[in-house]
Coordinates of C-alpha atoms in Angstrom, one line a residue:
M11 CA 0.0 0.0 0.0
D12 CA 1.4 3.4 -1.0
L13 CA 0.7 6.2 1.4
S14 CA 3.4 8.7 0.2
P15 CA 1.0 10.7 -2.1
T16 CA -1.5 10.9 0.9
Y17 CA 1.2 12.4 3.1
P18 CA 3.6 14.3 0.9
S19 CA 4.9 16.4 3.8
F20 CA 5.8 13.4 6.0
S21 CA 9.5 13.8 5.6
L22 CA 9.4 17.5 6.2
E23 CA 7.2 17.2 9.3
L24 CA 9.5 14.4 10.7
A25 CA 12.6 16.6 10.2
D26 CA 10.9 19.6 11.8
A27 CA 9.8 17.5 14.8
L28 CA 13.3 16.0 15.3
G29 CA 14.7 19.5 15.1
K30 CA 12.4 20.7 17.9
I31 CA 13.3 17.6 20.0
E32 CA 17.0 18.3 19.5
H33 CA 16.6 21.9 20.5
C34 CA 14.8 20.9 23.7
L35 CA 17.2 18.1 24.6
A36 CA 20.2 20.5 24.2
Q37 CA 18.9 22.5 27.1
L38 CA 18.8 19.5 29.5
T39 CA 21.4 17.3 31.3
D40 CA 21.2 13.5 31.1
E41 CA 20.0 13.5 34.7
Q42 CA 17.1 15.9 33.8
V43 CA 16.2 13.7 30.9
W44 CA 15.5 10.8 33.3
W45 CA 14.0 12.8 36.1
H46 CA 10.5 11.8 37.3
S47 CA 8.3 14.2 39.3
C48 CA 6.8 11.1 41.0
E49 CA 6.7 7.4 40.6
S50 CA 3.6 7.4 38.4
T51 CA 5.0 9.7 35.8
N52 CA 7.2 9.2 32.8
S53 CA 10.5 11.0 32.2
I54 CA 11.5 12.6 29.0
G55 CA 13.8 9.6 28.4
N56 CA 10.8 7.3 28.7
L57 CA 8.9 9.5 26.2
L58 CA 11.7 9.5 23.7
L59 CA 11.9 5.7 23.9
H60 CA 8.1 5.5 23.5
L61 CA 8.2 7.9 20.5
A62 CA 10.9 5.8 18.8
G63 CA 8.9 2.7 19.5
N64 CA 5.7 4.2 18.1
L65 CA 7.5 5.3 14.9
R66 CA 9.0 1.9 14.4
Q67 CA 5.8 0.0 15.2
W68 CA 3.4 2.0 13.1
I69 CA 5.6 3.2 10.2
V70 CA 8.6 0.9 9.8
S71 CA 6.7 -2.2 10.8
G72 CA 3.0 -1.5 10.1
F73 CA 3.4 0.4 6.9
G74 CA 6.9 -0.8 5.9
G75 CA 6.5 -4.5 6.7
A76 CA 9.5 -4.9 9.0
A77 CA 9.2 -7.2 11.9
D78 CA 7.6 -5.6 15.0
V79 CA 10.0 -6.1 17.9
R80 CA 8.6 -3.4 20.2
D81 CA 8.6 -4.0 24.0
R82 CA 6.5 -1.1 25.1
P83 CA 6.1 -2.0 28.8
S84 CA 9.8 -2.1 29.4
K85 CA 10.5 1.3 27.8
L86 CA 7.9 3.0 30.0
A87 CA 9.1 1.2 33.1
Q88 CA 12.7 2.3 32.8
R89 CA 13.9 4.6 35.6
G90 CA 17.2 5.6 34.0
G91 CA 19.0 4.7 30.8
P92 CA 21.0 6.0 27.9
G93 CA 22.1 9.6 27.8
K94 CA 20.3 12.1 25.7
Q95 CA 22.7 11.8 22.7
E96 CA 22.1 8.0 22.5
L97 CA 18.3 8.5 22.9
L98 CA 18.4 11.1 20.1
G99 CA 20.5 8.8 18.0
R100 CA 18.0 6.1 18.3
L101 CA 15.2 8.4 17.4
R102 CA 17.1 9.7 14.4
S103 CA 17.8 6.2 13.3
V104 CA 14.2 5.0 13.4
G105 CA 13.2 8.3 11.8
G106 CA 15.5 7.6 8.9
E107 CA 14.0 4.1 8.6
A108 CA 10.5 5.6 8.6
K109 CA 11.4 8.2 6.0
E110 CA 12.8 5.5 3.8
K111 CA 9.7 3.3 4.1
H112 CA 7.5 6.3 3.3
E113 CA 9.6 7.3 0.3
T114 CA 9.6 3.7 -1.1
G115 CA 5.9 3.2 -0.4
G116 CA 6.7 0.6 2.2
N117 CA 8.5 -1.6 -0.3
E118 CA 11.9 -3.0 0.2
G119 CA 12.8 -2.2 -3.4
E120 CA 14.4 0.9 -4.9
K121 CA 13.2 4.4 -4.0
G122 CA 10.1 5.1 -6.0
D123 CA 9.3 1.4 -6.6
K124 CA 5.6 1.2 -5.5
S125 CA 4.7 -2.1 -7.2
N126 CA 3.5 -3.8 -4.0

């Protein structure tokens, strides 16, 4: 199924969102990224892991056909983890995969090959 004509601005919106996230993270320490106001809340780190998981599950796997390997409960349960640069790297990586799947129409073939 080819969704790229339906959402032609997907890549631009994704790049814009990642830029905003980068700007916000640049203002925080790694400790602040994993800070919780209370036990029942999620940290920014949890939300970044969750966002990367959503992008992978719904675009890379759901639309692109890759295997869905998400472990959502463990990402939201974490109370510390990788630094902000690693978190951002993970998000950029899955964002790149999502962009590629979008541009190829979810196919594994060459860019623009929308035969499936």
